[in-house]
XYZ file of C-alpha atoms in Angstrom:
698
model
C 62.556 16.133 9.664
C 59.316 14.775 7.021
C 59.907 15.197 3.733
C 57.043 13.407 1.815
C 57.635 11.719 -1.626
C 54.694 10.541 -4.334
C 56.103 9.069 -7.711
C 54.014 10.329 -10.896
C 50.672 9.448 -10.409
C 50.593 8.004 -7.567
C 46.991 9.302 -6.905
C 45.632 7.408 -9.402
C 44.756 3.895 -7.963
C 45.936 2.084 -10.912
C 49.314 3.381 -10.346
C 51.380 2.759 -6.377
C 50.869 4.596 -4.223
C 54.166 5.747 -1.674
C 55.041 7.209 1.175
C 58.185 7.699 2.190
C 59.664 8.637 5.942
C 63.262 10.116 4.909
C 65.151 9.066 7.579
C 69.287 8.912 7.183
C 69.629 5.169 5.202
C 65.623 3.997 6.698
C 63.048 4.445 4.396
C 59.155 3.629 5.595
C 56.815 2.010 2.622
C 53.317 0.990 2.232
C 53.423 -1.912 -0.059
C 50.428 -2.301 -3.005
C 49.445 -5.290 -1.388
C 48.192 -3.343 1.606
C 46.686 -0.433 0.122
C 43.292 0.589 0.220
C 41.268 -2.378 -0.227
C 36.640 -2.981 0.098
C 34.784 -6.210 -0.256
C 30.887 -5.360 -0.842
C 30.525 -8.903 -0.371
C 31.104 -8.795 3.261
C 29.354 -5.242 3.885
C 32.568 -4.219 6.165
C 33.760 -1.242 6.962
C 36.939 -0.164 6.080
C 39.593 0.485 9.130
C 42.526 2.404 9.415
C 45.222 0.377 11.160
C 48.299 0.845 11.907
C 51.653 -0.486 10.831
C 55.360 -0.376 9.145
C 58.141 -2.204 7.247
C 61.373 -2.194 9.473
C 64.328 -2.280 8.036
C 65.499 -5.374 7.257
C 68.406 -5.475 9.912
C 66.714 -8.632 12.042
C 64.947 -10.717 9.316
C 67.964 -10.543 6.589
C 66.560 -12.283 3.804
C 62.946 -13.458 4.288
C 60.109 -10.628 2.444
C 56.948 -11.394 4.114
C 54.156 -11.782 2.762
C 51.513 -9.147 4.654
C 52.351 -5.987 6.546
C 53.262 -6.920 9.891
C 49.562 -5.670 11.756
C 48.198 -8.147 9.235
C 49.864 -11.263 10.466
C 47.825 -13.721 12.825
C 48.966 -12.640 16.957
C 50.537 -15.953 17.227
C 53.272 -15.107 14.375
C 53.227 -11.382 14.839
C 55.928 -10.603 17.274
C 56.157 -8.483 19.926
C 56.133 -4.567 18.850
C 59.450 -3.892 20.677
C 60.954 -6.980 20.009
C 64.944 -6.936 18.635
C 64.792 -3.470 18.353
C 67.226 -0.542 19.623
C 65.395 2.049 22.058
C 65.518 4.537 19.363
C 63.544 2.341 17.090
C 60.936 1.145 19.721
C 60.375 4.896 20.775
C 59.660 5.405 16.510
C 57.535 2.541 16.621
C 55.348 4.147 19.967
C 55.067 7.212 18.032
C 54.733 7.270 14.285
C 54.068 4.853 11.637
C 52.927 4.276 8.482
C 48.793 3.940 7.895
C 47.083 1.698 5.773
C 43.463 1.218 5.376
C 41.992 -2.316 5.708
C 38.740 -4.143 5.381
C 39.166 -7.552 7.278
C 35.224 -7.773 9.316
C 37.564 -10.722 11.007
C 40.554 -8.592 11.993
C 41.264 -8.559 15.615
C 38.621 -6.325 17.064
C 40.670 -5.740 20.661
C 43.758 -4.357 18.369
C 41.355 -2.080 15.981
C 39.472 -1.000 19.273
C 43.424 -0.047 21.103
C 44.589 1.298 17.445
C 41.537 3.826 17.480
C 42.434 4.750 20.839
C 46.411 4.850 20.445
C 45.146 7.844 17.018
C 43.060 9.601 19.463
C 45.794 10.035 21.571
C 48.108 11.072 18.616
C 45.851 13.713 16.675
C 45.199 15.605 20.169
C 49.015 15.482 20.634
C 50.635 16.530 17.601
C 47.341 18.108 15.667
C 48.650 19.363 12.615
C 51.190 17.806 12.081
C 49.716 14.845 11.050
C 47.669 16.367 8.982
C 49.460 16.330 5.511
C 49.953 12.998 6.232
C 46.275 11.410 6.592
C 45.411 14.278 3.648
C 46.924 12.350 1.040
C 45.341 9.378 2.316
C 42.412 10.223 2.341
C 42.235 11.857 -1.238
C 43.336 8.179 -2.088
C 41.257 6.817 -0.755
C 37.871 8.153 1.029
C 35.945 6.038 3.396
C 33.343 3.740 1.977
C 29.841 4.181 3.277
C 27.930 1.352 5.228
C 24.941 3.019 5.304
C 21.376 1.402 4.734
C 18.096 3.857 4.383
C 15.080 2.772 4.491
C 12.436 1.783 1.867
C 12.291 0.985 -0.679
C 15.705 -1.077 -0.934
C 18.673 -0.654 1.593
C 22.000 0.966 0.496
C 23.709 -0.802 -1.597
C 27.519 -0.107 -1.135
C 29.349 2.041 -3.606
C 32.568 1.187 -4.557
C 34.930 4.887 -2.744
C 34.933 8.096 -5.587
C 37.916 10.122 -4.781
C 36.695 13.562 -2.542
C 38.908 17.044 -2.999
C 39.100 17.702 0.745
C 40.884 20.641 1.881
C 40.668 19.741 5.646
C 41.993 21.328 8.781
C 43.182 19.760 11.414
C 39.994 20.272 13.600
C 37.878 18.612 10.907
C 39.978 15.834 10.868
C 40.411 14.898 14.506
C 36.283 15.289 14.560
C 36.346 13.522 11.607
C 38.130 10.100 13.697
C 36.655 10.766 16.563
C 32.667 10.247 15.175
C 33.951 7.141 12.989
C 35.291 6.164 16.167
C 31.912 6.611 17.728
C 30.012 4.617 14.278
C 32.063 1.724 15.157
C 31.723 1.578 19.078
C 27.850 1.710 18.052
C 27.160 5.182 19.153
C 25.775 7.373 17.076
C 24.257 10.150 17.975
C 28.117 11.101 19.606
C 28.830 10.016 16.054
C 26.696 12.517 14.347
C 28.235 15.265 17.380
C 31.483 14.383 15.756
C 30.111 14.376 12.065
C 28.373 17.979 12.978
C 31.703 19.499 14.332
C 33.382 18.089 10.854
C 31.639 19.700 9.131
C 31.395 22.680 10.730
C 34.981 23.271 10.815
C 35.488 21.760 6.684
C 31.838 22.883 5.801
C 33.237 22.690 1.820
C 33.745 18.846 2.014
C 31.125 16.963 -0.050
C 32.905 13.724 1.321
C 31.690 15.161 4.982
C 28.269 16.068 3.962
C 27.541 12.756 2.322
C 28.925 11.017 5.446
C 26.919 13.157 8.217
C 23.589 12.050 5.733
C 24.042 8.794 5.729
C 24.452 8.730 9.913
C 21.416 10.241 10.086
C 19.837 7.957 7.987
C 20.619 5.411 10.224
C 18.890 7.100 13.072
C 16.072 7.557 10.396
C 16.280 11.671 10.567
C 15.389 11.911 6.768
C 14.681 15.595 7.010
C 18.234 16.781 8.281
C 20.018 14.059 6.180
C 18.287 15.020 3.150
C 19.477 18.730 3.606
C 22.946 17.843 3.871
C 22.739 15.515 1.219
C 21.802 18.539 -1.000
C 24.875 20.427 0.620
C 26.739 17.049 -0.678
C 25.545 17.409 -4.496
C 26.212 20.701 -4.692
C 29.437 20.977 -3.641
C 30.503 18.554 -5.385
C 28.226 17.415 -8.755
C 30.109 14.065 -9.165
C 29.586 12.965 -5.941
C 28.298 9.727 -6.862
C 27.322 8.749 -3.556
C 25.949 11.754 -2.407
C 23.384 11.074 -5.366
C 22.311 7.768 -4.205
C 22.285 8.792 -0.704
C 19.695 11.262 -1.967
C 17.627 9.160 -4.272
C 17.354 6.448 -1.293
C 16.185 9.576 1.045
C 13.292 10.715 -1.397
C 12.361 7.256 -2.210
C 11.644 6.432 1.942
C 10.103 10.395 2.150
C 7.471 8.813 -0.818
C 8.897 11.812 -2.253
C 9.193 9.780 -5.814
C 9.566 12.195 -8.997
C 12.539 13.839 -7.235
C 13.925 10.009 -6.595
C 13.779 9.308 -10.005
C 15.439 12.579 -11.331
C 18.217 11.480 -8.981
C 19.073 8.530 -9.587
C 18.564 8.902 -13.580
C 21.071 11.900 -12.499
C 23.257 8.801 -11.535
C 23.001 7.031 -14.196
C 23.841 9.375 -16.585
C 27.309 9.470 -14.848
C 27.988 5.911 -13.670
C 25.676 4.121 -16.176
C 26.574 1.029 -15.416
C 26.088 1.499 -12.202
C 23.443 -1.297 -11.703
C 22.059 -0.936 -7.906
C 20.965 2.336 -9.199
C 18.943 1.173 -11.510
C 17.153 -1.776 -9.195
C 16.396 1.260 -7.389
C 14.874 3.289 -10.026
C 12.918 0.423 -10.682
C 11.753 -0.492 -7.378
C 10.501 3.644 -7.703
C 8.947 2.992 -10.878
C 7.146 0.637 -9.752
C 5.839 2.778 -6.495
C 4.397 5.463 -8.798
C 2.418 3.608 -11.463
C 5.086 3.697 -14.457
C 5.047 0.077 -15.574
C 6.775 0.649 -19.085
C 9.160 2.540 -17.427
C 9.636 0.348 -15.137
C 9.902 -2.738 -17.714
C 12.503 -0.978 -19.206
C 14.789 -0.424 -16.720
C 14.893 -3.402 -14.557
C 14.897 -5.562 -18.353
C 18.528 -3.819 -18.070
C 18.992 -4.691 -14.698
C 18.148 -8.156 -15.454
C 20.796 -8.653 -18.355
C 23.498 -7.174 -16.768
C 23.241 -10.364 -14.044
C 23.269 -8.766 -10.762
C 21.116 -9.668 -8.257
C 19.112 -11.652 -10.963
C 16.450 -13.300 -7.895
C 15.254 -9.488 -6.945
C 15.565 -8.295 -10.857
C 13.201 -10.731 -12.210
C 10.474 -10.232 -9.110
C 10.553 -6.613 -9.359
C 10.050 -7.081 -13.491
C 7.236 -9.755 -12.740
C 5.319 -7.300 -10.581
C 5.783 -4.229 -13.625
C 4.195 -6.773 -15.995
C 0.939 -7.828 -13.868
C 0.670 -3.999 -13.036
C 0.517 -3.839 -16.950
C -1.785 -6.355 -17.070
C 0.736 -8.309 -19.154
C 0.306 -11.780 -16.884
C 1.939 -14.206 -19.307
C 5.267 -12.281 -19.420
C 4.560 -11.691 -15.396
C 4.709 -15.622 -14.836
C 7.366 -16.012 -17.225
C 9.601 -13.913 -14.850
C 8.492 -16.256 -11.922
C 8.633 -19.390 -13.581
C 12.456 -18.302 -14.343
C 12.742 -17.567 -10.403
C 11.638 -20.480 -9.211
C 14.380 -22.349 -11.110
C 16.521 -21.337 -9.134
C 14.886 -20.897 -6.228
C 12.030 -23.493 -5.717
C 11.571 -22.309 -2.851
C 11.046 -18.599 -3.139
C 8.111 -18.046 -1.012
C 7.521 -14.489 -2.121
C 7.614 -15.610 -5.912
C 5.260 -18.174 -5.269
C 2.995 -14.989 -3.599
C 3.480 -13.563 -6.292
C 2.589 -15.888 -8.942
C -0.719 -16.591 -6.932
C -1.698 -13.091 -6.695
C -1.528 -12.789 -10.409
C -3.622 -16.203 -10.888
C -5.639 -14.138 -8.675
C -6.333 -11.473 -11.306
C -6.702 -13.268 -13.494
C -9.692 -14.909 -11.840
C -7.892 -18.325 -12.033
C -8.776 -19.550 -8.562
C -7.824 -23.239 -8.350
C -4.894 -21.993 -9.938
C -3.910 -19.344 -7.288
C -5.768 -21.911 -4.149
C -3.221 -24.075 -5.641
C -0.154 -22.215 -5.476
C -0.812 -21.125 -1.935
C -0.895 -24.837 -0.929
C 2.028 -25.612 -1.938
C 3.738 -22.534 -0.304
C 2.091 -23.711 2.944
C 3.642 -26.924 2.222
C 7.293 -24.902 2.556
C 6.343 -23.451 5.634
C 3.338 -24.304 6.954
C 3.655 -21.572 9.630
C 3.531 -19.176 7.795
C 0.908 -16.426 8.476
C 0.453 -14.702 5.952
C 0.130 -17.483 3.276
C -2.575 -18.706 5.560
C -4.057 -15.566 5.462
C -3.925 -14.528 1.527
C -4.970 -18.331 1.204
C -8.407 -17.104 3.744
C -9.337 -14.567 1.793
C -8.112 -16.039 -1.839
C -11.776 -18.355 -0.288
C -13.514 -15.464 0.589
C -13.185 -14.127 -3.649
C -14.578 -18.268 -4.289
C -17.526 -17.660 -1.950
C -16.743 -20.550 -0.135
C -17.049 -18.494 3.343
C -17.091 -22.334 5.282
C -13.382 -22.756 4.082
C -12.442 -19.512 4.524
C -13.874 -18.919 8.109
C -11.006 -22.773 8.849
C -8.409 -20.950 7.378
C -8.657 -17.965 9.116
C -9.772 -19.979 12.438
C -6.889 -21.607 12.216
C -4.609 -17.944 11.806
C -6.697 -17.032 15.338
C -5.853 -20.318 17.189
C -2.077 -19.450 15.829
C -1.947 -15.241 16.711
C -5.074 -15.515 19.531
C -3.787 -11.302 20.238
C -3.661 -10.567 16.432
C -6.563 -8.217 16.410
C -6.788 -7.779 12.525
C -7.771 -11.954 12.459
C -10.550 -12.046 15.046
C -12.553 -8.684 12.813
C -11.489 -10.906 9.675
C -13.722 -14.178 12.006
C -16.490 -11.860 12.983
C -17.557 -10.662 9.546
C -17.272 -14.326 7.894
C -18.907 -15.527 10.953
C -22.200 -12.415 10.389
C -21.605 -13.374 6.319
C -22.697 -17.280 7.618
C -25.334 -15.820 9.627
C -23.230 -17.234 13.024
C -24.241 -14.087 14.568
C -22.982 -15.275 18.128
C -19.787 -15.823 17.649
C -19.949 -12.911 15.179
C -20.902 -11.069 18.715
C -17.503 -13.112 20.171
C -14.686 -12.135 18.193
C -16.485 -8.139 17.574
C -16.459 -8.154 21.268
C -12.220 -9.274 21.235
C -11.793 -6.035 18.797
C -13.576 -3.917 20.661
C -12.020 -4.729 24.121
C -8.951 -3.442 22.741
C -9.915 -0.102 19.877
C -13.185 1.002 21.793
C -13.607 3.180 18.124
C -13.138 0.717 15.969
C -16.697 2.019 13.584
C -17.483 -0.552 11.448
C -16.601 -3.494 13.583
C -20.072 -1.308 16.029
C -21.818 -1.046 13.155
C -21.976 -4.580 12.637
C -22.784 -5.311 16.222
C -25.196 -3.124 15.510
C -26.328 -5.074 12.585
C -26.889 -7.927 14.336
C -28.599 -6.800 16.941
C -31.055 -6.192 14.078
C -31.151 -9.350 12.595
C -32.110 -10.652 16.206
C -34.754 -7.891 16.522
C -32.859 -6.500 19.445
C -34.132 -2.577 18.445
C -32.888 -1.438 21.553
C -29.364 -2.933 22.172
C -28.522 -2.087 18.134
C -29.807 1.099 19.224
C -27.655 1.995 22.203
C -24.554 0.022 20.589
C -24.560 3.223 17.666
C -25.197 5.537 20.825
C -22.134 4.515 22.687
C -20.444 4.517 18.449
C -21.650 8.251 18.753
C -20.824 9.270 21.980
C -17.014 8.618 20.879
C -16.687 9.537 17.785
C -19.739 12.659 17.831
C -19.314 13.313 14.382
C -19.535 9.640 12.788
C -21.785 10.008 9.462
C -21.752 6.782 9.327
C -22.969 6.189 12.709
C -25.567 8.853 12.621
C -27.029 7.065 8.862
C -27.239 3.835 9.986
C -29.042 5.062 13.764
C -31.438 7.069 11.943
C -32.614 3.689 9.106
C -32.982 2.357 12.817
C -35.478 4.577 13.472
C -36.650 4.859 9.845
C -37.844 1.507 9.720
C -39.535 0.941 13.285
C -41.180 4.297 11.865
C -40.147 6.809 14.976
C -39.989 9.618 12.789
C -39.598 12.195 15.063
C -36.144 10.078 16.546
C -35.107 9.778 12.869
C -35.172 13.629 12.207
C -33.798 14.798 15.108
C -30.397 12.101 14.255
C -30.284 13.818 10.900
C -30.334 17.456 12.013
C -27.439 16.251 13.689
C -25.975 15.377 10.904
C -26.529 17.765 8.857
C -25.114 20.196 11.543
C -21.513 18.386 11.393
C -22.043 17.091 7.793
C -23.721 20.283 5.850
C -22.233 19.536 2.309
C -22.688 15.287 3.369
C -25.652 14.524 0.445
C -26.558 10.980 2.401
C -27.626 13.269 5.004
C -30.076 14.673 2.538
C -31.173 11.707 0.492
C -31.834 9.572 4.145
C -34.332 12.805 5.036
C -35.571 12.755 1.387
C -36.555 9.060 1.788
C -37.748 8.716 4.865
C -40.072 12.006 4.073
C -41.123 9.969 0.921
C -42.149 6.417 3.527
C -44.295 8.785 4.669
C -46.228 9.385 1.844
C -44.517 13.427 1.929
C -43.205 13.815 -1.582
C -43.808 17.094 -1.860
C -41.769 18.339 1.475
C -39.178 15.348 0.315
C -38.114 16.387 -3.421
C -36.019 19.368 -2.132
C -33.773 17.016 0.312
C -33.157 14.364 -2.699
C -32.552 17.035 -5.682
C -30.215 18.805 -3.205
C -28.608 15.548 -2.915
C -28.406 15.323 -6.681
C -26.723 18.867 -6.415
C -24.047 17.593 -4.106
C -23.547 14.105 -5.550
C -24.561 13.924 -9.060
C -22.824 10.555 -10.074
C -25.013 8.460 -7.317
C -27.020 7.104 -9.512
C -29.089 6.254 -6.114
C -30.074 9.882 -5.703
C -31.046 10.292 -9.253
C -33.490 7.466 -9.930
C -35.324 8.279 -6.124
C -35.568 11.652 -7.743
C -37.760 10.287 -10.652
C -39.806 7.930 -8.538
C -40.775 11.108 -6.625
C -41.584 12.619 -9.670
C -44.037 9.700 -10.695
C -45.196 9.260 -7.255
C -45.838 13.506 -8.169
C -47.201 12.547 -11.829
C -44.798 15.024 -12.672
C -43.907 13.239 -15.916
C -41.810 15.998 -18.099
C -39.454 15.638 -14.753
C -39.350 11.382 -14.761
C -39.008 11.683 -18.610
C -36.230 14.169 -18.642
C -34.276 12.396 -14.694
C -35.134 9.139 -16.384
C -32.870 9.583 -20.103
C -30.513 11.552 -18.296
C -29.927 8.125 -15.963
C -30.115 6.312 -18.435
C -27.470 8.222 -21.136
C -24.874 8.802 -18.197
C -25.565 4.467 -17.164
C -27.032 2.306 -20.374
C -28.139 -0.528 -18.045
C -29.519 0.934 -15.683
C -32.179 -1.543 -14.786
C -33.790 0.574 -12.786
C -34.545 3.085 -14.687
C -35.633 1.405 -18.522
C -38.590 0.043 -15.879
C -39.602 3.147 -14.597
C -39.864 5.196 -17.895
C -40.477 2.030 -19.833
C -43.703 1.320 -17.618
C -44.226 4.942 -17.227
C -45.339 5.012 -20.940
C -47.790 1.778 -19.926
C -49.865 3.695 -17.453
C -49.694 6.405 -19.870
C -50.931 4.114 -22.927
C -48.161 6.342 -24.941
C -44.661 5.245 -26.549
C -45.479 1.319 -26.339
C -43.558 0.747 -28.594
C -40.661 2.294 -26.885
C -41.854 1.183 -23.677
C -41.569 -2.475 -25.009
C -37.979 -2.261 -26.274
C -37.266 -0.591 -22.624
C -38.431 -4.049 -20.962
C -37.039 -5.825 -22.488
C -32.759 -4.341 -21.972
C -34.731 -4.015 -18.146
C -35.027 -7.595 -17.908
C -31.684 -8.894 -20.982
C -30.364 -7.330 -17.043
C -32.588 -8.956 -14.556
C -34.349 -11.650 -16.622
C -36.133 -12.927 -13.263
C -37.126 -9.344 -11.756
C -40.947 -9.493 -10.520
C -41.383 -5.803 -11.127
C -40.158 -6.469 -14.473
C -41.942 -9.014 -15.929
C -45.232 -7.305 -14.084
C -44.076 -3.948 -16.484
C -44.108 -6.120 -19.401
C -47.239 -7.299 -18.872
C -48.783 -4.430 -18.867
C -47.485 -3.175 -21.836
C -48.647 -6.079 -23.341
C -52.152 -5.301 -22.207
C -52.058 -1.994 -23.194
C -51.582 -3.604 -26.595
C -54.575 -5.684 -26.448
C -51.813 -9.129 -26.057
C -53.671 -10.574 -22.951
C -52.840 -13.999 -23.236
C -49.124 -12.767 -23.460
C -49.641 -10.560 -20.471
C -51.606 -12.606 -18.469
C -48.059 -15.256 -18.540
C -45.825 -12.226 -17.350
C -47.724 -10.965 -14.398
C -48.758 -14.366 -13.778
C -45.079 -15.513 -13.831
C -44.529 -12.213 -11.930
C -46.849 -12.754 -8.406
C -45.841 -16.010 -8.280
C -42.572 -14.134 -7.208
C -44.682 -11.037 -5.338
C -47.457 -12.822 -4.347
C -48.663 -10.192 -1.688
C -47.774 -7.138 -4.299
C -51.567 -5.159 -4.720
C -50.250 -3.904 -7.849
C -49.457 -6.976 -9.459
C -52.497 -8.657 -8.004
C -54.509 -5.503 -9.571
C -52.887 -5.806 -12.576
C -53.412 -10.135 -13.127
C -57.078 -8.762 -11.888
C -57.507 -6.465 -14.834
C -55.806 -9.304 -17.437
C -58.941 -12.100 -16.110
C -61.308 -9.523 -16.654
C -60.987 -8.517 -20.070
C -60.447 -12.211 -21.067
C -63.651 -12.618 -19.887
C -62.563 -14.332 -16.575
C -64.724 -12.300 -14.384
C -64.665 -15.083 -11.330
C -60.869 -14.931 -11.425
C -60.579 -11.394 -11.906
C -62.440 -10.695 -9.113
C -60.167 -13.277 -6.877
C -57.119 -10.987 -7.207
C -58.796 -7.791 -7.219
C -59.968 -8.759 -3.303
C -55.972 -10.268 -2.934
C -55.051 -6.768 -4.183
C -57.482 -4.798 -1.482
C -56.200 -7.222 1.338
C -52.722 -6.086 0.093
C -53.680 -2.523 -0.294
C -56.649 -1.902 2.538
C -56.652 1.803 1.869
C -56.878 1.941 -2.583
C -60.402 2.877 -2.400
C -60.089 3.122 -5.989
C -59.633 -0.373 -6.071
C -62.557 -0.786 -3.440
C -65.345 0.852 -6.075
C -63.701 -0.893 -9.233
C -64.439 -4.709 -7.017
C -68.398 -3.158 -5.928
C -68.832 -2.357 -9.717
C -68.293 -5.820 -11.315
C -69.151 -7.891 -7.971
C -72.998 -8.595 -9.859
C -71.361 -8.567 -13.978
C -69.594 -11.722 -13.927
C -70.384 -12.852 -17.397
C -69.532 -8.854 -18.963
C -66.479 -7.938 -19.012
C -65.569 -4.146 -19.045
C -63.612 -3.948 -22.336
């Protein structure tokens, strides 16, 4: 008969555990050297192997260093050699179970054992249950799960699981484990599900199933079983670890933080959890918490490269660039060819606008990995930021030759060529992109812009109509087509396009704003006003809308509304130069608040000192103040920048007339009239003073 004897304390990992088979004078034992072992460096899964220590009758006086099943096959005697028939039969029936973790062990013997064990479980059923119960209780299997982002699941030391199983649950578990080792994850899942159904209270089985589901990408189902495992055993550390990884992968970042913190409360020394917690804090943008967590991880000495890399990211997020650089330099001291660290260092330089240092870092990384396309792409983007479009174009051309089918590269090349006014090259790149993605809205818009620049308005119209046929609700497409018609003064077509846009986007301020500007272009300011007011109401933070509304009020001579709108805009943005100019110029036109007008225009010129409109406005304030010579200097400066502007030429004529220079006054008034032939007031002024060359008006 079978008897089970366990010495006091055998269930603890610190004491030797023996499982004995009492039969007359023969005893089989599990030596301490063959008990459960786990080597996390090899990432090997524990494997149940069958062996036994035969009574030392055939090998007297010779103690083996390893159980026979662990010896090389060449040194291992035949399973039945030198044994009685009785002993051979016992060899083929029951044996002592030992857990091993040697990844290089003979795969053939492993498969044979699993097949043998599977048949034994079918035949003996409940007889073998107590035996497996003790082994499972002493040494549960170690997970090899590697869940998705933010980092692979690192192996945990096995934790005891209180199992009250049935023969069926163990049968299905062993079946599932066998399929898992063979790579048949779907079959393994089916067996694990049946094991859980037969033993629904096992936290260990729920954890195992959750891990397997993670490997298959079934995160929602995995979360359900991981939660069940933690509810069944609140101290199941592996279940919490798996659950935290699932939350992080499903971007349930706050839940991941709570789970990892709970795990650290139970096991403060588990540094892998600390590393993953720091990564989640980074994703949440909680950089101070990330720094605190990752500093503790780095101090532990575990995986210093990855720890310092994440810590540098956290410092960079806090804009503590010196500390971030320090951490990366420490990494590069240990691993000078660590490309990820070099790329992060270059990005930190870019954030500080140290473009030369960033360029040098990218070039250094490129020398280490000349075929690294990411480095070349980053370097090209850096040249774009430096406004060195020629160099950027060279980098992306090289990238395009290396990746001829990379749509993203051709897209960027198109934008760069457009910026360099290489329109034909840009068209070629954009056509390549459209051949693979006809619905690329941005690319079609750029093609239409190219045709506009080339004055090929019909082809631009065709591109935009094609865009709207593919994307009927495209707001950008409708707006760009409307502006194409507005620039050609095709008011009816522009209005029809805006009607369609308003139908799809009734609450979109851009639609009403565009219609208001179209009416303003036609001098229909009264009709434009409601649309501009509607746009401002829908999007009150759009400064351009408010300024256009103030300009419409100015054209309608609604001075109080102009002042109220511009003052409100200046209050929101004290550096809104156009609003400062409009209010100051209005005061000069009304010949009031001239001192305030001068201050407003000085502020505008401090922002844009070469703006011709601002120079003309300050000159007109000087004219109103009687400072004619100063006015002449400012307005002449404005005229050199805008020599055909009717308002500037008219002001220049008035200033010359005030300086008793009627000849120059008439000359500039005539030029102003040529620039604005519909200005009747200007024509009357010329006619009135044409014969009075020696009499200034003022």
